[in-house]
């Protein structure tokens, strides 16, 4: 379910995975609604959600030190965030629509203590 939501909302111009260097590089990652029209105030035209990403990251570098118990380092560059309000009360935004579509995905975090309890 979460992967389908990510597939629907994420776009990336370039991705490189180096297994030897333990590094993932993503360029121009955008997160946007692609199936809803968004009315922009700038020029009064109707545009697709992909024209107005809620989040755009120019470059992401994810590296890790080990495959057994990785410690992950994430570096981001050139970040743009768009918050677009959908109503006059300023209570609904484009990020609410992204949440309804499954972004950010629900995460399950386990500590080493949790793993020991589930094993017994």
PDB file of C-alpha atoms in Angstrom:
ATOM      1  CA  UNK A   1       0.000   0.000   0.000  1.00  0.00           C
ATOM      2  CA  UNK A   2       2.710   2.490   1.001  1.00  0.00           C
ATOM      3  CA  UNK A   3       4.819   1.725  -2.075  1.00  0.00           C
ATOM      4  CA  UNK A   4       1.831   2.299  -4.362  1.00  0.00           C
ATOM      5  CA  UNK A   5       1.248   5.700  -2.756  1.00  0.00           C
ATOM      6  CA  UNK A   6       4.918   6.602  -3.182  1.00  0.00           C
ATOM      7  CA  UNK A   7       4.861   5.472  -6.807  1.00  0.00           C
ATOM      8  CA  UNK A   8       1.843   7.685  -7.460  1.00  0.00           C
ATOM      9  CA  UNK A   9       3.208  10.815  -5.751  1.00  0.00           C
ATOM     10  CA  UNK A  10       6.987  10.732  -6.307  1.00  0.00           C
ATOM     11  CA  UNK A  11       8.885  11.734  -9.438  1.00  0.00           C
ATOM     12  CA  UNK A  12      12.645  11.767  -9.858  1.00  0.00           C
ATOM     13  CA  UNK A  13      14.753  12.872 -12.825  1.00  0.00           C
ATOM     14  CA  UNK A  14      17.795  10.758 -11.951  1.00  0.00           C
ATOM     15  CA  UNK A  15      18.661   8.070  -9.437  1.00  0.00           C
ATOM     16  CA  UNK A  16      21.955   6.280  -8.888  1.00  0.00           C
ATOM     17  CA  UNK A  17      22.593   3.432  -6.483  1.00  0.00           C
ATOM     18  CA  UNK A  18      26.136   2.395  -5.655  1.00  0.00           C
ATOM     19  CA  UNK A  19      26.134  -0.824  -3.664  1.00  0.00           C
ATOM     20  CA  UNK A  20      29.907  -0.765  -3.241  1.00  0.00           C
ATOM     21  CA  UNK A  21      30.039   2.854  -2.018  1.00  0.00           C
ATOM     22  CA  UNK A  22      26.793   2.339  -0.034  1.00  0.00           C
ATOM     23  CA  UNK A  23      25.200   5.429  -1.485  1.00  0.00           C
ATOM     24  CA  UNK A  24      21.927   6.444  -3.168  1.00  0.00           C
ATOM     25  CA  UNK A  25      21.747   9.700  -5.140  1.00  0.00           C
ATOM     26  CA  UNK A  26      18.441  11.271  -6.237  1.00  0.00           C
ATOM     27  CA  UNK A  27      18.176  14.392  -8.380  1.00  0.00           C
ATOM     28  CA  UNK A  28      15.133  16.629  -8.705  1.00  0.00           C
ATOM     29  CA  UNK A  29      12.809  14.595  -6.497  1.00  0.00           C
ATOM     30  CA  UNK A  30       9.287  16.024  -6.530  1.00  0.00           C
ATOM     31  CA  UNK A  31       6.254  15.089  -4.471  1.00  0.00           C
ATOM     32  CA  UNK A  32       2.936  16.205  -5.910  1.00  0.00           C
ATOM     33  CA  UNK A  33      -0.630  15.214  -6.600  1.00  0.00           C
ATOM     34  CA  UNK A  34      -0.907  14.152 -10.220  1.00  0.00           C
ATOM     35  CA  UNK A  35      -4.573  13.216 -10.337  1.00  0.00           C
ATOM     36  CA  UNK A  36      -6.159  16.439  -9.067  1.00  0.00           C
ATOM     37  CA  UNK A  37      -6.459  19.782 -10.774  1.00  0.00           C
ATOM     38  CA  UNK A  38      -5.176  22.678  -8.704  1.00  0.00           C
ATOM     39  CA  UNK A  39      -6.448  26.183  -9.313  1.00  0.00           C
ATOM     40  CA  UNK A  40      -3.527  28.593  -9.154  1.00  0.00           C
ATOM     41  CA  UNK A  41      -3.931  32.189  -8.152  1.00  0.00           C
ATOM     42  CA  UNK A  42      -0.912  33.336 -10.191  1.00  0.00           C
ATOM     43  CA  UNK A  43      -2.395  33.326 -13.678  1.00  0.00           C
ATOM     44  CA  UNK A  44      -5.916  32.006 -13.124  1.00  0.00           C
ATOM     45  CA  UNK A  45      -5.291  28.880 -15.240  1.00  0.00           C
ATOM     46  CA  UNK A  46      -6.089  25.328 -14.212  1.00  0.00           C
ATOM     47  CA  UNK A  47      -2.940  23.256 -13.848  1.00  0.00           C
ATOM     48  CA  UNK A  48      -2.183  19.659 -13.065  1.00  0.00           C
ATOM     49  CA  UNK A  49      -0.788  18.907  -9.628  1.00  0.00           C
ATOM     50  CA  UNK A  50       2.514  17.776 -11.167  1.00  0.00           C
ATOM     51  CA  UNK A  51       3.115  21.393 -12.264  1.00  0.00           C
ATOM     52  CA  UNK A  52       3.020  22.519  -8.623  1.00  0.00           C
ATOM     53  CA  UNK A  53       4.981  20.098  -6.446  1.00  0.00           C
ATOM     54  CA  UNK A  54       4.346  20.338  -2.721  1.00  0.00           C
ATOM     55  CA  UNK A  55       7.994  19.418  -2.175  1.00  0.00           C
ATOM     56  CA  UNK A  56      10.961  19.571  -4.536  1.00  0.00           C
ATOM     57  CA  UNK A  57      14.456  18.539  -3.525  1.00  0.00           C
ATOM     58  CA  UNK A  58      17.213  19.280  -6.020  1.00  0.00           C
ATOM     59  CA  UNK A  59      19.641  16.672  -4.692  1.00  0.00           C
ATOM     60  CA  UNK A  60      19.473  13.953  -2.038  1.00  0.00           C
ATOM     61  CA  UNK A  61      22.430  11.823  -1.031  1.00  0.00           C
ATOM     62  CA  UNK A  62      21.686   8.869   1.246  1.00  0.00           C
ATOM     63  CA  UNK A  63      24.686   6.922   2.496  1.00  0.00           C
ATOM     64  CA  UNK A  64      25.106   4.191   5.081  1.00  0.00           C
ATOM     65  CA  UNK A  65      28.119   2.750   6.843  1.00  0.00           C
ATOM     66  CA  UNK A  66      27.223  -0.935   7.006  1.00  0.00           C
ATOM     67  CA  UNK A  67      24.776  -3.486   5.683  1.00  0.00           C
ATOM     68  CA  UNK A  68      24.481  -5.339   9.011  1.00  0.00           C
ATOM     69  CA  UNK A  69      23.465  -2.451  11.315  1.00  0.00           C
ATOM     70  CA  UNK A  70      23.399   0.623   9.118  1.00  0.00           C
ATOM     71  CA  UNK A  71      23.682   4.164  10.361  1.00  0.00           C
ATOM     72  CA  UNK A  72      22.095   6.305   7.634  1.00  0.00           C
ATOM     73  CA  UNK A  73      23.298   9.779   6.672  1.00  0.00           C
ATOM     74  CA  UNK A  74      20.922  11.916   4.578  1.00  0.00           C
ATOM     75  CA  UNK A  75      22.005  15.148   2.890  1.00  0.00           C
ATOM     76  CA  UNK A  76      19.548  17.394   1.034  1.00  0.00           C
ATOM     77  CA  UNK A  77      20.238  20.424  -1.168  1.00  0.00           C
ATOM     78  CA  UNK A  78      18.030  22.994  -2.889  1.00  0.00           C
ATOM     79  CA  UNK A  79      14.709  22.362  -1.128  1.00  0.00           C
ATOM     80  CA  UNK A  80      11.431  24.066  -2.124  1.00  0.00           C
ATOM     81  CA  UNK A  81       8.233  23.592  -0.114  1.00  0.00           C
ATOM     82  CA  UNK A  82       4.835  24.788  -1.352  1.00  0.00           C
ATOM     83  CA  UNK A  83       1.885  25.122   1.025  1.00  0.00           C
ATOM     84  CA  UNK A  84      -1.286  25.946  -0.851  1.00  0.00           C
ATOM     85  CA  UNK A  85      -4.452  26.644   1.122  1.00  0.00           C
ATOM     86  CA  UNK A  86      -7.676  25.164  -0.259  1.00  0.00           C
ATOM     87  CA  UNK A  87     -10.209  27.143   1.750  1.00  0.00           C
ATOM     88  CA  UNK A  88     -10.683  30.638   3.125  1.00  0.00           C
ATOM     89  CA  UNK A  89     -10.365  29.474   6.726  1.00  0.00           C
ATOM     90  CA  UNK A  90      -6.789  28.319   5.955  1.00  0.00           C
ATOM     91  CA  UNK A  91      -7.456  24.906   7.495  1.00  0.00           C
ATOM     92  CA  UNK A  92      -7.020  22.645   4.434  1.00  0.00           C
ATOM     93  CA  UNK A  93      -3.818  22.560   2.386  1.00  0.00           C
ATOM     94  CA  UNK A  94      -2.251  20.580  -0.423  1.00  0.00           C
ATOM     95  CA  UNK A  95      -0.424  18.619   2.312  1.00  0.00           C
ATOM     96  CA  UNK A  96      -3.814  17.373   3.606  1.00  0.00           C
ATOM     97  CA  UNK A  97      -4.492  15.958   0.122  1.00  0.00           C
ATOM     98  CA  UNK A  98      -1.075  14.296   0.124  1.00  0.00           C
ATOM     99  CA  UNK A  99      -1.801  12.751   3.536  1.00  0.00           C
ATOM    100  CA  UNK A 100      -5.117  11.392   2.230  1.00  0.00           C
ATOM    101  CA  UNK A 101      -3.210   9.879  -0.714  1.00  0.00           C
ATOM    102  CA  UNK A 102      -0.758   8.127   1.640  1.00  0.00           C
ATOM    103  CA  UNK A 103       2.144  10.565   2.083  1.00  0.00           C
ATOM    104  CA  UNK A 104       4.034  10.409   4.300  1.00  0.00           C
ATOM    105  CA  UNK A 105       3.724   6.644   4.631  1.00  0.00           C
ATOM    106  CA  UNK A 106       3.147   5.120   8.038  1.00  0.00           C
ATOM    107  CA  UNK A 107       6.426   3.943   9.500  1.00  0.00           C
ATOM    108  CA  UNK A 108       7.061   1.148  11.946  1.00  0.00           C
ATOM    109  CA  UNK A 109      10.125   1.808  14.047  1.00  0.00           C
ATOM    110  CA  UNK A 110      11.571  -0.962  16.172  1.00  0.00           C
ATOM    111  CA  UNK A 111      14.330  -0.715  18.727  1.00  0.00           C
ATOM    112  CA  UNK A 112      16.592  -3.593  19.649  1.00  0.00           C
ATOM    113  CA  UNK A 113      14.487  -4.105  22.820  1.00  0.00           C
ATOM    114  CA  UNK A 114      11.330  -4.477  20.698  1.00  0.00           C
ATOM    115  CA  UNK A 115      13.051  -7.062  18.492  1.00  0.00           C
ATOM    116  CA  UNK A 116      14.098  -9.115  21.525  1.00  0.00           C
ATOM    117  CA  UNK A 117      10.536  -9.076  22.923  1.00  0.00           C
ATOM    118  CA  UNK A 118       8.989 -10.143  19.612  1.00  0.00           C
ATOM    119  CA  UNK A 119      11.503 -12.980  19.246  1.00  0.00           C
ATOM    120  CA  UNK A 120      10.584 -14.485  22.608  1.00  0.00           C
TER     121      UNK A 120
END
